[in-house]
XYZ file of C-alpha atoms in Angstrom:
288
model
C 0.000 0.000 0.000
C 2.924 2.338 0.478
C 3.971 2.054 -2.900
C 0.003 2.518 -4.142
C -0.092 5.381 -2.567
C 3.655 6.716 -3.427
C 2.594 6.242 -7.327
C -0.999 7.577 -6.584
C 0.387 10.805 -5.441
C 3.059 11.182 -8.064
C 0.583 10.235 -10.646
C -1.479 13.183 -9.648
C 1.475 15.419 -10.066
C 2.471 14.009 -13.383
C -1.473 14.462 -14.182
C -0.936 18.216 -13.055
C 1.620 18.548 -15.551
C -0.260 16.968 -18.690
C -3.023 18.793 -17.853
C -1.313 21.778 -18.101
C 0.318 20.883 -21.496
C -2.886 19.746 -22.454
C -5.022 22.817 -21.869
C -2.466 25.002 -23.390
C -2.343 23.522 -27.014
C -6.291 22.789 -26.794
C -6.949 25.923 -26.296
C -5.381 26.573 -29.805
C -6.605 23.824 -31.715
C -10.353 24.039 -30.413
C -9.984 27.852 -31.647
C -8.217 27.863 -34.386
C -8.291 24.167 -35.646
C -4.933 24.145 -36.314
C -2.701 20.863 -35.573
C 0.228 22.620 -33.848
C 2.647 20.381 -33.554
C 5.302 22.846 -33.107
C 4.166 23.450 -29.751
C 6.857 20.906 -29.158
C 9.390 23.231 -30.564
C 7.877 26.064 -28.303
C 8.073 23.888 -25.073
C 11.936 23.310 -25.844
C 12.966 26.851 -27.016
C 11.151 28.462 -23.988
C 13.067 26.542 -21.926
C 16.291 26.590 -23.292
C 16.363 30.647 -23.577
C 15.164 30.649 -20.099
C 17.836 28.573 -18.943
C 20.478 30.762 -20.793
C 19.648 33.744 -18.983
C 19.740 31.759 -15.956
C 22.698 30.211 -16.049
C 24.735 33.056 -18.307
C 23.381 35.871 -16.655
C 23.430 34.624 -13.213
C 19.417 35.704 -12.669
C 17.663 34.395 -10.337
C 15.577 30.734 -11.257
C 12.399 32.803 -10.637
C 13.107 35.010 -13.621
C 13.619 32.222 -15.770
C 9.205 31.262 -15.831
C 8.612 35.244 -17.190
C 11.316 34.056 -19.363
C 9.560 31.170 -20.394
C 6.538 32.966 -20.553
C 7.484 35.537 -22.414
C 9.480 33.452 -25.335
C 7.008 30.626 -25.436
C 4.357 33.646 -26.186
C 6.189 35.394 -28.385
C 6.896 32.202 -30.724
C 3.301 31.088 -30.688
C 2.008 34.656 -31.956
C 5.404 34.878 -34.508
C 4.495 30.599 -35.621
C 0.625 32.110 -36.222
C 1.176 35.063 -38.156
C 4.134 34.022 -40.380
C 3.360 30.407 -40.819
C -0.263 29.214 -40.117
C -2.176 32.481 -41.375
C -0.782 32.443 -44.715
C -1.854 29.354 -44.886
C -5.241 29.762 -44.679
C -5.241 32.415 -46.980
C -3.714 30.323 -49.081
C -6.886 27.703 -48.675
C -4.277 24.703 -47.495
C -5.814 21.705 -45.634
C -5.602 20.506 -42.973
C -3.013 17.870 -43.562
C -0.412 20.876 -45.659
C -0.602 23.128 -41.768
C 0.319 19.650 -39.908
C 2.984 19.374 -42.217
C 4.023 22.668 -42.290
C 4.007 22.682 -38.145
C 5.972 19.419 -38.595
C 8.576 21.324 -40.703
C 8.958 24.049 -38.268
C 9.371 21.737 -35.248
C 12.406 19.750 -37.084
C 13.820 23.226 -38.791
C 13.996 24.893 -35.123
C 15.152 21.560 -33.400
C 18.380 21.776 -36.033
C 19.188 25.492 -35.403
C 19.181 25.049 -31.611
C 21.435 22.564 -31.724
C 23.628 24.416 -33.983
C 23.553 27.165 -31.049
C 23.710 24.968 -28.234
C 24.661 21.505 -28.752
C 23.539 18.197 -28.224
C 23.773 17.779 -24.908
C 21.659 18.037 -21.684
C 21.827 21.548 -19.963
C 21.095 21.384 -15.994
C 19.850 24.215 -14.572
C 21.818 26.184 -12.022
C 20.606 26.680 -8.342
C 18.091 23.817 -8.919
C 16.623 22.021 -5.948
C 16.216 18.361 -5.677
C 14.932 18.847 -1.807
C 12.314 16.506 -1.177
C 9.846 16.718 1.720
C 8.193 12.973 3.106
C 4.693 12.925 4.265
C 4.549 9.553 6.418
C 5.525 7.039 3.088
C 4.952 9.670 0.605
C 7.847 11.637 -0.699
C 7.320 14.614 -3.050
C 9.889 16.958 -4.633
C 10.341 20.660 -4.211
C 9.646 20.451 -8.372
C 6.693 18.490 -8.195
C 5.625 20.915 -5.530
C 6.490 23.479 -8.250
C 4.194 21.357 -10.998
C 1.350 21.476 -8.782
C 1.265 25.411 -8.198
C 1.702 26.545 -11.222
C -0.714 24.073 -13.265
C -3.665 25.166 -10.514
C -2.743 28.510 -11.012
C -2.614 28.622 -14.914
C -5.381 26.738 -15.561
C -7.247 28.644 -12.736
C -6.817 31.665 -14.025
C -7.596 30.888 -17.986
C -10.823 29.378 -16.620
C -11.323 32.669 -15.132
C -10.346 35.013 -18.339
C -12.391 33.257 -20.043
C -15.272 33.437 -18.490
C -15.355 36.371 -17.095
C -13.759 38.515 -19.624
C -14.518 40.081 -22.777
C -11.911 38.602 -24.773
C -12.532 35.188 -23.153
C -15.934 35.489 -24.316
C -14.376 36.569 -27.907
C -12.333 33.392 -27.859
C -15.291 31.251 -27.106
C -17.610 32.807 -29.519
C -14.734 31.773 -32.142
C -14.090 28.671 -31.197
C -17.608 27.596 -31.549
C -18.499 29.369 -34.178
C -15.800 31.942 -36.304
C -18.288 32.542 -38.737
C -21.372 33.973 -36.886
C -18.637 35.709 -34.810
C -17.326 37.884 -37.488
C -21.171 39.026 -38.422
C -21.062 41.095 -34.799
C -17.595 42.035 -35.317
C -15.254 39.866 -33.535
C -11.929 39.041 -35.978
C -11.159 35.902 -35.961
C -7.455 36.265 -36.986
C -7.054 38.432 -33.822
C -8.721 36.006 -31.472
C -5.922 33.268 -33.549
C -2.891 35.229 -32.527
C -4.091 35.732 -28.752
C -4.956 31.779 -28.191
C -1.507 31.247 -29.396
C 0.259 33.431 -27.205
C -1.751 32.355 -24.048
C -1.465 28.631 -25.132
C 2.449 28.819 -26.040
C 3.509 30.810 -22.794
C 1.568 28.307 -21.043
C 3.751 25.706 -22.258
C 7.152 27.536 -22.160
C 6.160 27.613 -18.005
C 5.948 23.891 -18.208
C 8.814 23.467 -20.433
C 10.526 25.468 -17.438
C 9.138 22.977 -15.198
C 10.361 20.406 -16.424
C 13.793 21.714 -16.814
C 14.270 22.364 -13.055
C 13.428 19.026 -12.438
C 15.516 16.864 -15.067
C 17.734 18.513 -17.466
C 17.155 20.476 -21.030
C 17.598 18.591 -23.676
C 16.511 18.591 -27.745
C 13.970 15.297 -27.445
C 12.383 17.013 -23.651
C 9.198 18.538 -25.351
C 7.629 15.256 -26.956
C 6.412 13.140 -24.802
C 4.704 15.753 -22.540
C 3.021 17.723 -25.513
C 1.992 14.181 -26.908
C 0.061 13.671 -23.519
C -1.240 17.017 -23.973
C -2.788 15.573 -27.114
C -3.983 12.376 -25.435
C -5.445 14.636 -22.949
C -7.152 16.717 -25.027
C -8.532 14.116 -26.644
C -9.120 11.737 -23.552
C -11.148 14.600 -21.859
C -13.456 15.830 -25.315
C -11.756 18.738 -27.639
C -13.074 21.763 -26.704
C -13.923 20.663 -23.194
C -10.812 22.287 -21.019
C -12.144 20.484 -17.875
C -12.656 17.817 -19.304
C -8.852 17.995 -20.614
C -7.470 18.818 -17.098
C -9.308 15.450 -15.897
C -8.138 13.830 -18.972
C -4.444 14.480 -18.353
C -5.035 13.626 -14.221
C -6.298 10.065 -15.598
C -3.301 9.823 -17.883
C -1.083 11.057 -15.313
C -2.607 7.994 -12.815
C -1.901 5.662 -15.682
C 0.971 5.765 -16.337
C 2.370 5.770 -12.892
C 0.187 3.136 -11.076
C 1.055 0.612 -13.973
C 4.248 0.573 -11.959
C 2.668 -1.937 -9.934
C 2.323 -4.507 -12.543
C 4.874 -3.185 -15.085
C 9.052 -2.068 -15.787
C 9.140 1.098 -16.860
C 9.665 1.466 -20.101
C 5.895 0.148 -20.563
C 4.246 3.257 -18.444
C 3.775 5.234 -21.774
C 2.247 2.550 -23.404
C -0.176 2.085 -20.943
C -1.081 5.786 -20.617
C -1.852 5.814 -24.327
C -3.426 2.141 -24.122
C -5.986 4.186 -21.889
C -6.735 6.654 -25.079
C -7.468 4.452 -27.509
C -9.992 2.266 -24.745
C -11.505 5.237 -23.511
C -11.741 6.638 -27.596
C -13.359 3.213 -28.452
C -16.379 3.668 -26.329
C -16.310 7.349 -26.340
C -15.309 8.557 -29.538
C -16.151 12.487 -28.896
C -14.225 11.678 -25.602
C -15.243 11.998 -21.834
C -16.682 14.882 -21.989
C -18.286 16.519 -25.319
C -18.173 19.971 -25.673
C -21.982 21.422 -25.947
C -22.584 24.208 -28.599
């Protein structure tokens, strides 16, 4: 039972995480329907450039999440406008953006590590202290995870449904169309779900690097459960994406019981295609 509850905890915090990468890139493709997949690219570069400040300019590690912030914004709105809205003027499908977000996730992965290498970058000042609740022990990091995924995803549930641009974005994302016949732009709305969504991510990018290392390959498999959680939960539905990554998070970890490691991803995503087989719209199903 020790161990139960050991994995039960950390797959909560792992869940925290997902859910956090989850709610940040389905919040851009329920609005714009775009397949970002350069939100893996976005994840690594915020965290690199926040980590370069930190450890070249000797800032404090509380700078480095406005870092994050700030870069993983600023290449969401800059992957938008010069990539992705073209596109659709363009008339491409669906499948040409993917590929196109493909190519920029590969192109940017090459040019970083012509900057800065191939190998891992720790983070200075980082804190592995861990703090044990009876046979639980949790990380200072995981600590970190937990607070800033309630807070994010607190606070976009509150922006956007309390404010007018929250309303904007939801009046989009359900219908761009009738939204532009009372004067709401859709290619505005485009550019601000992509800088929310991507500074979102650079913070857990951030995250992550405090608690492991940076490294080139760091961004997929978290922004691939984002995916599974945004699908797990029902596009469109962002609770129902927070509860999707929580049940991938549990997944993954409490199949240490049973399994080695190496087979806790395939069980997460094992859980995806079950839950997609009986729910194809996902758990929850967003209502227009």
């Amino acid at each position: 039972m020790d161990l139960f509850w050991q994995l039960f905890v950390h797959g909560l915090l792992t869940g925290c995480l997902y859910a956090l990468v989850g709610v940040s890139w389905g919040l851009i493709y329920a609005t714009s329907k775009v397949f970002h997949f350069a939100h893996v690219l976005t994840l690594i570069l915020a965290a690199y450039l926040a980590i370069t400040v930190v450890n070249d300019f000797g800032a404090p590690l509380w700078t480095g999440f406005i870092v994050a912030a700030a870069v993983g914004g600023a290449f969401g709105a800059f992957s938008e406008v010069t990539v992705y809205r073209p596109l659709r003027r363009f008339h491409a499908t669906q499948l040409n953006i993917f590929l196109a977000s493909l190519g920029l996730l590969e192109a940017g992965k090459y040019t970083m590590q012509l900057i800065w290498g191939a190998n891992q970058i720790p983070v200075n000042g980082s804190s592995a202290q861990a703090f044990q609740f009876g046979p639980i022990s949790v990380t200072l990091n995981e600590l970190l995870w937990l607070a800033a995924s309630v807070a994010l995803i607190g606070a976009l549930f509150v922006w956007l449904n309390r404010s007018r641009t929250g309303h904007a974005i939801r009046a989009v994302a359900t219908n761009p169309y009738l939204s532009a016949s009372v004067g709401v732009s859709a290619e505005a709305v485009y550019v601000k779900v992509f800088v929310i969504g991507s500074a979102m991510v650079g913070v857990a990018g951030y995250l992550l690097a405090l608690s492991h290392t940076a490294s080139l390959e760091m961004g997929l498999i978290p922004v691939l459960a984002g995916f599974t959680a945004t699908f797990l939960g029902g596009v469109g539905s962002l609770r129902g994406t927070v509860l999707g990554g929580l049940l991938l998070g549990l997944a993954e970890q409490l199949s240490g019981l049973f399994l080695s490691g190496e087979w806790q991803t395939v069980t997460a995503f094992s859980v995806l295609v079950l839950v997609l087989m009986l729910r194809p719209h996902g758990l929850f199903r967003l209502r227009r």
